[in-house]
Amino acid sequence: TVIGIDANEANIKNRVGSNTYAFQILKYLYQLQPYRFSFRVYLKNNPLPDMPKETDWWKYKVLKPKFLWTQWRLPLELYWEKHKQDVFFTPGHYAPRFCQTPLVIAIMDLAFLRYPNQFKKKDLYQLVHWTKYSVKNASRILTISEFSKKEIIHFYNYPKEKITVIYPGINIDIKDKKLKIKNTFQNLKRKYRINKESYLLYVGTLQPRKNLIRLIQAFKRLINRPLALCGRSNINHLIIVGKKGWLYKDIFQKVQELGLKDRVIFTGFVSEKDKAAFLANALAFILPSLYEGFGIPVLEAMEASCPVIVSRNSSLPEAAGDAGMYIDNPYSVDSIYQAMLKMMKLNNKQRKLLIEKGFKQVEKFSWKKSAKKTIEKLLLARNEGQNDYKR
């Protein structure tokens, strides 16, 4: 059996969200060998050093030019190949425009259909139209939460029995690295001028649906609250970790407007090592998002002994379970503020209990399990034959 994979989503240096999902699935598919099948992996650029190494059963094909790659270059290659794949897998929204073999795609979320005004016009057009044809031609769809499965059924009327929820795993490794993390954090404190260790942490791309403007407004209220509402009174920073996405300028503007330049720290994209250190030392991780396909940083935070505050919407209750403290209405600054205040008022015993619940919650998720389930569905699509679902 030959499995074709479009691995471009994984072959990116600073991975977030869907890039992380694609990379980890590839990495663990590779680790599942020796198996009875081989992989043909297609790329626009040469594989990065941390991508799986070539073997006799894992081969890369780098195709040029890159222009409209999934629209004509990849389909052309697939058409002319002498030895065809038995199934083709795209761990993202954009499948090859034409594909003669059964096709499996992965969809993280459909935020662009729920919140079209939060995307640039060019990106929105591509997301809407390219995802639509990919869904139309897919034999099966993989997704990362029950919530996203419902969204795919709702927007595309795609058969629910052809959609499989495969939860993601955890990317960071905290265990047995306490000393290293402590040293890393001392360096981070100097680099970002963190003068007190009591901080709230956000990890994710800077974009409108992450709800960062309301988070910043709630944080302002938190640090200005009367002493009678104290809890942990020395909260000093809101640290925002992540690269700029789109329509992010208003976020920086709000920090200036509220006079929080020294209190809100933007780090940009950081390494996995730095992210682990930030998580392990935070008072709490907060994700007040309006919409998430899953929320991998929620798992990472819990793995790092960091309690989490998340919105009670979309897929986030699936990720956090009973280990999360919830924002009931993320459109309300007061609701975000109240959740943060509640976290700060926890005594040591209550905090420890929440962290223990987090450890239990993360045990449910593993990339190895995700990869095994992915292989099962790819082979099922192969067995079912040539795209039996066509609209």
mmCIF file with all atom_site columns, N, CA and C in Angstrom, residues 39-100:
data_model
loop_
_atom_site.group_PDB
_atom_site.id
_atom_site.type_symbol
_atom_site.label_atom_id
_atom_site.label_alt_id
_atom_site.label_comp_id
_atom_site.label_asym_id
_atom_site.label_entity_id
_atom_site.label_seq_id
_atom_site.pdbx_PDB_ins_code
_atom_site.Cartn_x
_atom_site.Cartn_y
_atom_site.Cartn_z
_atom_site.occupancy
_atom_site.B_iso_or_equiv
_atom_site.pdbx_formal_charge
_atom_site.auth_seq_id
_atom_site.auth_comp_id
_atom_site.auth_asym_id
_atom_site.auth_atom_id
_atom_site.pdbx_PDB_model_num
ATOM 1   N N  . PHE A 1 39  ? 5.210  5.435  2.268   1.00 0.00 ? 39  PHE A N  1
ATOM 2   C CA . PHE A 1 39  ? 4.700  6.802  2.175   1.00 0.00 ? 39  PHE A CA 1
ATOM 3   C C  . PHE A 1 39  ? 5.428  7.570  1.074   1.00 0.00 ? 39  PHE A C  1
ATOM 4   N N  . ARG A 1 40  ? 4.662  8.303  0.269   1.00 0.00 ? 40  ARG A N  1
ATOM 5   C CA . ARG A 1 40  ? 5.214  9.206  -0.732  1.00 0.00 ? 40  ARG A CA 1
ATOM 6   C C  . ARG A 1 40  ? 4.783  10.612 -0.321  1.00 0.00 ? 40  ARG A C  1
ATOM 7   N N  . VAL A 1 41  ? 5.761  11.424 0.081   1.00 0.00 ? 41  VAL A N  1
ATOM 8   C CA . VAL A 1 41  ? 5.458  12.701 0.724   1.00 0.00 ? 41  VAL A CA 1
ATOM 9   C C  . VAL A 1 41  ? 5.822  13.855 -0.215  1.00 0.00 ? 41  VAL A C  1
ATOM 10  N N  . TYR A 1 42  ? 4.831  14.703 -0.521  1.00 0.00 ? 42  TYR A N  1
ATOM 11  C CA . TYR A 1 42  ? 4.992  15.768 -1.524  1.00 0.00 ? 42  TYR A CA 1
ATOM 12  C C  . TYR A 1 42  ? 5.170  17.124 -0.848  1.00 0.00 ? 42  TYR A C  1
ATOM 13  N N  . LEU A 1 43  ? 6.150  17.901 -1.349  1.00 0.00 ? 43  LEU A N  1
ATOM 14  C CA . LEU A 1 43  ? 6.479  19.203 -0.771  1.00 0.00 ? 43  LEU A CA 1
ATOM 15  C C  . LEU A 1 43  ? 6.762  20.240 -1.855  1.00 0.00 ? 43  LEU A C  1
ATOM 16  N N  . LYS A 1 44  ? 6.592  21.518 -1.481  1.00 0.00 ? 44  LYS A N  1
ATOM 17  C CA . LYS A 1 44  ? 6.992  22.628 -2.374  1.00 0.00 ? 44  LYS A CA 1
ATOM 18  C C  . LYS A 1 44  ? 8.469  22.959 -2.176  1.00 0.00 ? 44  LYS A C  1
ATOM 19  N N  . ASN A 1 45  ? 8.954  22.753 -0.931  1.00 0.00 ? 45  ASN A N  1
ATOM 20  C CA . ASN A 1 45  ? 10.351 23.070 -0.572  1.00 0.00 ? 45  ASN A CA 1
ATOM 21  C C  . ASN A 1 45  ? 11.025 21.833 0.010   1.00 0.00 ? 45  ASN A C  1
ATOM 22  N N  . ASN A 1 46  ? 12.333 21.844 0.053   1.00 0.00 ? 46  ASN A N  1
ATOM 23  C CA . ASN A 1 46  ? 13.064 20.727 0.644   1.00 0.00 ? 46  ASN A CA 1
ATOM 24  C C  . ASN A 1 46  ? 12.634 20.524 2.097   1.00 0.00 ? 46  ASN A C  1
ATOM 25  N N  . PRO A 1 47  ? 12.598 19.281 2.575   1.00 0.00 ? 47  PRO A N  1
ATOM 26  C CA . PRO A 1 47  ? 12.162 19.039 3.957   1.00 0.00 ? 47  PRO A CA 1
ATOM 27  C C  . PRO A 1 47  ? 13.090 19.699 4.970   1.00 0.00 ? 47  PRO A C  1
ATOM 28  N N  . LEU A 1 48  ? 12.507 20.289 5.999   1.00 0.00 ? 48  LEU A N  1
ATOM 29  C CA . LEU A 1 48  ? 13.291 20.899 7.078   1.00 0.00 ? 48  LEU A CA 1
ATOM 30  C C  . LEU A 1 48  ? 14.027 19.810 7.861   1.00 0.00 ? 48  LEU A C  1
ATOM 31  N N  . PRO A 1 49  ? 15.101 20.169 8.565   1.00 0.00 ? 49  PRO A N  1
ATOM 32  C CA . PRO A 1 49  ? 15.921 19.167 9.262   1.00 0.00 ? 49  PRO A CA 1
ATOM 33  C C  . PRO A 1 49  ? 15.150 18.295 10.254  1.00 0.00 ? 49  PRO A C  1
ATOM 34  N N  . ASP A 1 50  ? 14.082 18.843 10.864  1.00 0.00 ? 50  ASP A N  1
ATOM 35  C CA . ASP A 1 50  ? 13.362 18.033 11.860  1.00 0.00 ? 50  ASP A CA 1
ATOM 36  C C  . ASP A 1 50  ? 12.232 17.196 11.265  1.00 0.00 ? 50  ASP A C  1
ATOM 37  N N  . MET A 1 51  ? 12.042 17.271 9.952   1.00 0.00 ? 51  MET A N  1
ATOM 38  C CA . MET A 1 51  ? 11.040 16.407 9.312   1.00 0.00 ? 51  MET A CA 1
ATOM 39  C C  . MET A 1 51  ? 11.564 14.969 9.314   1.00 0.00 ? 51  MET A C  1
ATOM 40  N N  . PRO A 1 52  ? 10.657 13.952 9.257   1.00 0.00 ? 52  PRO A N  1
ATOM 41  C CA . PRO A 1 52  ? 11.126 12.557 9.247   1.00 0.00 ? 52  PRO A CA 1
ATOM 42  C C  . PRO A 1 52  ? 12.155 12.311 8.141   1.00 0.00 ? 52  PRO A C  1
ATOM 43  N N  . LYS A 1 53  ? 13.151 11.522 8.460   1.00 0.00 ? 53  LYS A N  1
ATOM 44  C CA . LYS A 1 53  ? 14.242 11.238 7.506   1.00 0.00 ? 53  LYS A CA 1
ATOM 45  C C  . LYS A 1 53  ? 13.778 10.247 6.428   1.00 0.00 ? 53  LYS A C  1
ATOM 46  N N  . GLU A 1 54  ? 14.340 10.415 5.240   1.00 0.00 ? 54  GLU A N  1
ATOM 47  C CA . GLU A 1 54  ? 13.991 9.514  4.133   1.00 0.00 ? 54  GLU A CA 1
ATOM 48  C C  . GLU A 1 54  ? 14.468 8.088  4.423   1.00 0.00 ? 54  GLU A C  1
ATOM 49  N N  . THR A 1 55  ? 13.643 7.122  4.037   1.00 0.00 ? 55  THR A N  1
ATOM 50  C CA . THR A 1 55  ? 14.014 5.710  4.122   1.00 0.00 ? 55  THR A CA 1
ATOM 51  C C  . THR A 1 55  ? 13.516 5.048  2.842   1.00 0.00 ? 55  THR A C  1
ATOM 52  N N  . ASP A 1 56  ? 13.627 3.732  2.766   1.00 0.00 ? 56  ASP A N  1
ATOM 53  C CA . ASP A 1 56  ? 13.117 3.061  1.570   1.00 0.00 ? 56  ASP A CA 1
ATOM 54  C C  . ASP A 1 56  ? 11.581 3.036  1.541   1.00 0.00 ? 56  ASP A C  1
ATOM 55  N N  . TRP A 1 57  ? 10.945 3.318  2.709   1.00 0.00 ? 57  TRP A N  1
ATOM 56  C CA . TRP A 1 57  ? 9.474  3.336  2.754   1.00 0.00 ? 57  TRP A CA 1
ATOM 57  C C  . TRP A 1 57  ? 8.898  4.733  3.002   1.00 0.00 ? 57  TRP A C  1
ATOM 58  N N  . TRP A 1 58  ? 9.785  5.741  3.125   1.00 0.00 ? 58  TRP A N  1
ATOM 59  C CA . TRP A 1 58  ? 9.345  7.145  3.329   1.00 0.00 ? 58  TRP A CA 1
ATOM 60  C C  . TRP A 1 58  ? 10.140 8.016  2.355   1.00 0.00 ? 58  TRP A C  1
ATOM 61  N N  . LYS A 1 59  ? 9.516  8.415  1.262   1.00 0.00 ? 59  LYS A N  1
ATOM 62  C CA . LYS A 1 59  ? 10.213 9.163  0.204   1.00 0.00 ? 59  LYS A CA 1
ATOM 63  C C  . LYS A 1 59  ? 9.598  10.544 0.005   1.00 0.00 ? 59  LYS A C  1
ATOM 64  N N  . TYR A 1 60  ? 10.475 11.545 -0.183  1.00 0.00 ? 60  TYR A N  1
ATOM 65  C CA . TYR A 1 60  ? 10.009 12.906 -0.461  1.00 0.00 ? 60  TYR A CA 1
ATOM 66  C C  . TYR A 1 60  ? 10.049 13.188 -1.958  1.00 0.00 ? 60  TYR A C  1
ATOM 67  N N  . LYS A 1 61  ? 9.059  13.964 -2.422  1.00 0.00 ? 61  LYS A N  1
ATOM 68  C CA . LYS A 1 61  ? 9.066  14.489 -3.789  1.00 0.00 ? 61  LYS A CA 1
ATOM 69  C C  . LYS A 1 61  ? 8.864  15.996 -3.704  1.00 0.00 ? 61  LYS A C  1
ATOM 70  N N  . VAL A 1 62  ? 9.889  16.749 -4.077  1.00 0.00 ? 62  VAL A N  1
ATOM 71  C CA . VAL A 1 62  ? 9.793  18.211 -4.042  1.00 0.00 ? 62  VAL A CA 1
ATOM 72  C C  . VAL A 1 62  ? 9.420  18.698 -5.445  1.00 0.00 ? 62  VAL A C  1
ATOM 73  N N  . LEU A 1 63  ? 8.268  19.366 -5.532  1.00 0.00 ? 63  LEU A N  1
ATOM 74  C CA . LEU A 1 63  ? 7.730  19.763 -6.840  1.00 0.00 ? 63  LEU A CA 1
ATOM 75  C C  . LEU A 1 63  ? 7.779  21.287 -7.012  1.00 0.00 ? 63  LEU A C  1
ATOM 76  N N  . LYS A 1 64  ? 8.310  21.722 -8.144  1.00 0.00 ? 64  LYS A N  1
ATOM 77  C CA . LYS A 1 64  ? 8.349  23.146 -8.495  1.00 0.00 ? 64  LYS A CA 1
ATOM 78  C C  . LYS A 1 64  ? 7.562  23.341 -9.793  1.00 0.00 ? 64  LYS A C  1
ATOM 79  N N  . PRO A 1 65  ? 7.066  24.543 -10.072 1.00 0.00 ? 65  PRO A N  1
ATOM 80  C CA . PRO A 1 65  ? 7.075  25.737 -9.228  1.00 0.00 ? 65  PRO A CA 1
ATOM 81  C C  . PRO A 1 65  ? 6.005  25.665 -8.138  1.00 0.00 ? 65  PRO A C  1
ATOM 82  N N  . LYS A 1 66  ? 6.096  26.627 -7.194  1.00 0.00 ? 66  LYS A N  1
ATOM 83  C CA . LYS A 1 66  ? 5.187  26.620 -6.049  1.00 0.00 ? 66  LYS A CA 1
ATOM 84  C C  . LYS A 1 66  ? 3.838  27.257 -6.356  1.00 0.00 ? 66  LYS A C  1
ATOM 85  N N  . PHE A 1 67  ? 3.781  28.049 -7.423  1.00 0.00 ? 67  PHE A N  1
ATOM 86  C CA . PHE A 1 67  ? 2.584  28.836 -7.744  1.00 0.00 ? 67  PHE A CA 1
ATOM 87  C C  . PHE A 1 67  ? 1.355  27.936 -7.910  1.00 0.00 ? 67  PHE A C  1
ATOM 88  N N  . LEU A 1 68  ? 0.281  28.245 -7.152  1.00 0.00 ? 68  LEU A N  1
ATOM 89  C CA . LEU A 1 68  ? -0.973 27.474 -7.198  1.00 0.00 ? 68  LEU A CA 1
ATOM 90  C C  . LEU A 1 68  ? -0.696 25.969 -7.165  1.00 0.00 ? 68  LEU A C  1
ATOM 91  N N  . TRP A 1 69  ? 0.131  25.582 -6.249  1.00 0.00 ? 69  TRP A N  1
ATOM 92  C CA . TRP A 1 69  ? 0.695  24.236 -6.170  1.00 0.00 ? 69  TRP A CA 1
ATOM 93  C C  . TRP A 1 69  ? -0.373 23.145 -6.083  1.00 0.00 ? 69  TRP A C  1
ATOM 94  N N  . THR A 1 70  ? -1.366 23.340 -5.189  1.00 0.00 ? 70  THR A N  1
ATOM 95  C CA . THR A 1 70  ? -2.412 22.304 -5.041  1.00 0.00 ? 70  THR A CA 1
ATOM 96  C C  . THR A 1 70  ? -3.406 22.331 -6.200  1.00 0.00 ? 70  THR A C  1
ATOM 97  N N  . GLN A 1 71  ? -3.396 23.451 -6.949  1.00 0.00 ? 71  GLN A N  1
ATOM 98  C CA . GLN A 1 71  ? -4.385 23.603 -8.017  1.00 0.00 ? 71  GLN A CA 1
ATOM 99  C C  . GLN A 1 71  ? -3.965 22.912 -9.320  1.00 0.00 ? 71  GLN A C  1
ATOM 100 N N  . TRP A 1 72  ? -2.642 22.923 -9.598  1.00 0.00 ? 72  TRP A N  1
ATOM 101 C CA . TRP A 1 72  ? -2.221 22.294 -10.867 1.00 0.00 ? 72  TRP A CA 1
ATOM 102 C C  . TRP A 1 72  ? -0.939 21.467 -10.749 1.00 0.00 ? 72  TRP A C  1
ATOM 103 N N  . ARG A 1 73  ? 0.064  21.946 -9.948  1.00 0.00 ? 73  ARG A N  1
ATOM 104 C CA . ARG A 1 73  ? 1.357  21.245 -9.945  1.00 0.00 ? 73  ARG A CA 1
ATOM 105 C C  . ARG A 1 73  ? 1.255  19.855 -9.309  1.00 0.00 ? 73  ARG A C  1
ATOM 106 N N  . LEU A 1 74  ? 0.668  19.802 -8.123  1.00 0.00 ? 74  LEU A N  1
ATOM 107 C CA . LEU A 1 74  ? 0.500  18.506 -7.459  1.00 0.00 ? 74  LEU A CA 1
ATOM 108 C C  . LEU A 1 74  ? -0.455 17.585 -8.252  1.00 0.00 ? 74  LEU A C  1
ATOM 109 N N  . PRO A 1 75  ? -1.628 18.068 -8.675  1.00 0.00 ? 75  PRO A N  1
ATOM 110 C CA . PRO A 1 75  ? -2.514 17.192 -9.453  1.00 0.00 ? 75  PRO A CA 1
ATOM 111 C C  . PRO A 1 75  ? -1.861 16.618 -10.708 1.00 0.00 ? 75  PRO A C  1
ATOM 112 N N  . LEU A 1 76  ? -1.039 17.449 -11.374 1.00 0.00 ? 76  LEU A N  1
ATOM 113 C CA . LEU A 1 76  ? -0.346 17.000 -12.585 1.00 0.00 ? 76  LEU A CA 1
ATOM 114 C C  . LEU A 1 76  ? 0.604  15.845 -12.259 1.00 0.00 ? 76  LEU A C  1
ATOM 115 N N  . GLU A 1 77  ? 1.345  16.007 -11.173 1.00 0.00 ? 77  GLU A N  1
ATOM 116 C CA . GLU A 1 77  ? 2.280  14.958 -10.743 1.00 0.00 ? 77  GLU A CA 1
ATOM 117 C C  . GLU A 1 77  ? 1.532  13.658 -10.436 1.00 0.00 ? 77  GLU A C  1
ATOM 118 N N  . LEU A 1 78  ? 0.428  13.782 -9.707  1.00 0.00 ? 78  LEU A N  1
ATOM 119 C CA . LEU A 1 78  ? -0.348 12.601 -9.332  1.00 0.00 ? 78  LEU A CA 1
ATOM 120 C C  . LEU A 1 78  ? -0.928 11.898 -10.572 1.00 0.00 ? 78  LEU A C  1
ATOM 121 N N  . TYR A 1 79  ? -1.291 12.694 -11.555 1.00 0.00 ? 79  TYR A N  1
ATOM 122 C CA . TYR A 1 79  ? -1.890 12.135 -12.778 1.00 0.00 ? 79  TYR A CA 1
ATOM 123 C C  . TYR A 1 79  ? -0.870 11.346 -13.600 1.00 0.00 ? 79  TYR A C  1
ATOM 124 N N  . TRP A 1 80  ? 0.362  11.906 -13.715 1.00 0.00 ? 80  TRP A N  1
ATOM 125 C CA . TRP A 1 80  ? 1.378  11.304 -14.587 1.00 0.00 ? 80  TRP A CA 1
ATOM 126 C C  . TRP A 1 80  ? 2.194  10.211 -13.924 1.00 0.00 ? 80  TRP A C  1
ATOM 127 N N  . GLU A 1 81  ? 2.092  10.086 -12.619 1.00 0.00 ? 81  GLU A N  1
ATOM 128 C CA . GLU A 1 81  ? 2.893  9.070  -11.936 1.00 0.00 ? 81  GLU A CA 1
ATOM 129 C C  . GLU A 1 81  ? 2.582  7.665  -12.442 1.00 0.00 ? 81  GLU A C  1
ATOM 130 N N  . LYS A 1 82  ? 3.644  6.908  -12.663 1.00 0.00 ? 82  LYS A N  1
ATOM 131 C CA . LYS A 1 82  ? 3.480  5.544  -13.183 1.00 0.00 ? 82  LYS A CA 1
ATOM 132 C C  . LYS A 1 82  ? 2.855  4.635  -12.125 1.00 0.00 ? 82  LYS A C  1
ATOM 133 N N  . HIS A 1 83  ? 3.398  4.721  -10.899 1.00 0.00 ? 83  HIS A N  1
ATOM 134 C CA . HIS A 1 83  ? 2.866  3.898  -9.798  1.00 0.00 ? 83  HIS A CA 1
ATOM 135 C C  . HIS A 1 83  ? 2.026  4.798  -8.897  1.00 0.00 ? 83  HIS A C  1
ATOM 136 N N  . LYS A 1 84  ? 0.722  4.652  -8.966  1.00 0.00 ? 84  LYS A N  1
ATOM 137 C CA . LYS A 1 84  ? -0.206 5.513  -8.228  1.00 0.00 ? 84  LYS A CA 1
ATOM 138 C C  . LYS A 1 84  ? -0.221 5.163  -6.735  1.00 0.00 ? 84  LYS A C  1
ATOM 139 N N  . GLN A 1 85  ? -0.632 6.165  -5.919  1.00 0.00 ? 85  GLN A N  1
ATOM 140 C CA . GLN A 1 85  ? -0.866 5.875  -4.498  1.00 0.00 ? 85  GLN A CA 1
ATOM 141 C C  . GLN A 1 85  ? -2.198 5.114  -4.391  1.00 0.00 ? 85  GLN A C  1
ATOM 142 N N  . ASP A 1 86  ? -2.371 4.461  -3.256  1.00 0.00 ? 86  ASP A N  1
ATOM 143 C CA . ASP A 1 86  ? -3.640 3.769  -2.985  1.00 0.00 ? 86  ASP A CA 1
ATOM 144 C C  . ASP A 1 86  ? -4.629 4.688  -2.284  1.00 0.00 ? 86  ASP A C  1
ATOM 145 N N  . VAL A 1 87  ? -4.086 5.690  -1.600  1.00 0.00 ? 87  VAL A N  1
ATOM 146 C CA . VAL A 1 87  ? -4.919 6.681  -0.918  1.00 0.00 ? 87  VAL A CA 1
ATOM 147 C C  . VAL A 1 87  ? -4.070 7.949  -0.766  1.00 0.00 ? 87  VAL A C  1
ATOM 148 N N  . PHE A 1 88  ? -4.731 9.115  -0.776  1.00 0.00 ? 88  PHE A N  1
ATOM 149 C CA . PHE A 1 88  ? -3.988 10.373 -0.628  1.00 0.00 ? 88  PHE A CA 1
ATOM 150 C C  . PHE A 1 88  ? -4.522 11.115 0.593   1.00 0.00 ? 88  PHE A C  1
ATOM 151 N N  . PHE A 1 89  ? -3.580 11.621 1.422   1.00 0.00 ? 89  PHE A N  1
ATOM 152 C CA . PHE A 1 89  ? -3.940 12.303 2.666   1.00 0.00 ? 89  PHE A CA 1
ATOM 153 C C  . PHE A 1 89  ? -3.423 13.732 2.669   1.00 0.00 ? 89  PHE A C  1
ATOM 154 N N  . THR A 1 90  ? -4.329 14.670 2.936   1.00 0.00 ? 90  THR A N  1
ATOM 155 C CA . THR A 1 90  ? -3.952 16.073 3.100   1.00 0.00 ? 90  THR A CA 1
ATOM 156 C C  . THR A 1 90  ? -4.280 16.486 4.530   1.00 0.00 ? 90  THR A C  1
ATOM 157 N N  . PRO A 1 91  ? -3.272 16.677 5.411   1.00 0.00 ? 91  PRO A N  1
ATOM 158 C CA . PRO A 1 91  ? -3.556 17.076 6.791   1.00 0.00 ? 91  PRO A CA 1
ATOM 159 C C  . PRO A 1 91  ? -3.863 18.569 6.888   1.00 0.00 ? 91  PRO A C  1
ATOM 160 N N  . GLY A 1 92  ? -4.752 19.032 6.031   1.00 0.00 ? 92  GLY A N  1
ATOM 161 C CA . GLY A 1 92  ? -5.155 20.434 5.975   1.00 0.00 ? 92  GLY A CA 1
ATOM 162 C C  . GLY A 1 92  ? -6.394 20.559 5.096   1.00 0.00 ? 92  GLY A C  1
ATOM 163 N N  . HIS A 1 93  ? -6.806 21.794 4.864   1.00 0.00 ? 93  HIS A N  1
ATOM 164 C CA . HIS A 1 93  ? -8.051 22.060 4.116   1.00 0.00 ? 93  HIS A CA 1
ATOM 165 C C  . HIS A 1 93  ? -7.900 21.899 2.605   1.00 0.00 ? 93  HIS A C  1
ATOM 166 N N  . TYR A 1 94  ? -6.685 22.093 2.076   1.00 0.00 ? 94  TYR A N  1
ATOM 167 C CA . TYR A 1 94  ? -6.521 22.213 0.621   1.00 0.00 ? 94  TYR A CA 1
ATOM 168 C C  . TYR A 1 94  ? -6.010 20.918 0.000   1.00 0.00 ? 94  TYR A C  1
ATOM 169 N N  . ALA A 1 95  ? -6.926 20.163 -0.569  1.00 0.00 ? 95  ALA A N  1
ATOM 170 C CA . ALA A 1 95  ? -6.565 18.918 -1.260  1.00 0.00 ? 95  ALA A CA 1
ATOM 171 C C  . ALA A 1 95  ? -6.133 19.240 -2.682  1.00 0.00 ? 95  ALA A C  1
ATOM 172 N N  . PRO A 1 96  ? -5.453 18.303 -3.371  1.00 0.00 ? 96  PRO A N  1
ATOM 173 C CA . PRO A 1 96  ? -5.166 18.524 -4.790  1.00 0.00 ? 96  PRO A CA 1
ATOM 174 C C  . PRO A 1 96  ? -6.475 18.684 -5.565  1.00 0.00 ? 96  PRO A C  1
ATOM 175 N N  . ARG A 1 97  ? -6.496 19.592 -6.500  1.00 0.00 ? 97  ARG A N  1
ATOM 176 C CA . ARG A 1 97  ? -7.718 19.919 -7.243  1.00 0.00 ? 97  ARG A CA 1
ATOM 177 C C  . ARG A 1 97  ? -8.287 18.683 -7.951  1.00 0.00 ? 97  ARG A C  1
ATOM 178 N N  . PHE A 1 98  ? -7.405 17.839 -8.486  1.00 0.00 ? 98  PHE A N  1
ATOM 179 C CA . PHE A 1 98  ? -7.845 16.582 -9.094  1.00 0.00 ? 98  PHE A CA 1
ATOM 180 C C  . PHE A 1 98  ? -7.039 15.444 -8.475  1.00 0.00 ? 98  PHE A C  1
ATOM 181 N N  . CYS A 1 99  ? -7.722 14.384 -8.131  1.00 0.00 ? 99  CYS A N  1
ATOM 182 C CA . CYS A 1 99  ? -7.036 13.247 -7.511  1.00 0.00 ? 99  CYS A CA 1
ATOM 183 C C  . CYS A 1 99  ? -7.777 11.969 -7.914  1.00 0.00 ? 99  CYS A C  1
ATOM 184 N N  . GLN A 1 100 ? -7.030 11.030 -8.493  1.00 0.00 ? 100 GLN A N  1
ATOM 185 C CA . GLN A 1 100 ? -7.659 9.809  -9.007  1.00 0.00 ? 100 GLN A CA 1
ATOM 186 C C  . GLN A 1 100 ? -7.837 8.729  -7.946  1.00 0.00 ? 100 GLN A C  1
#
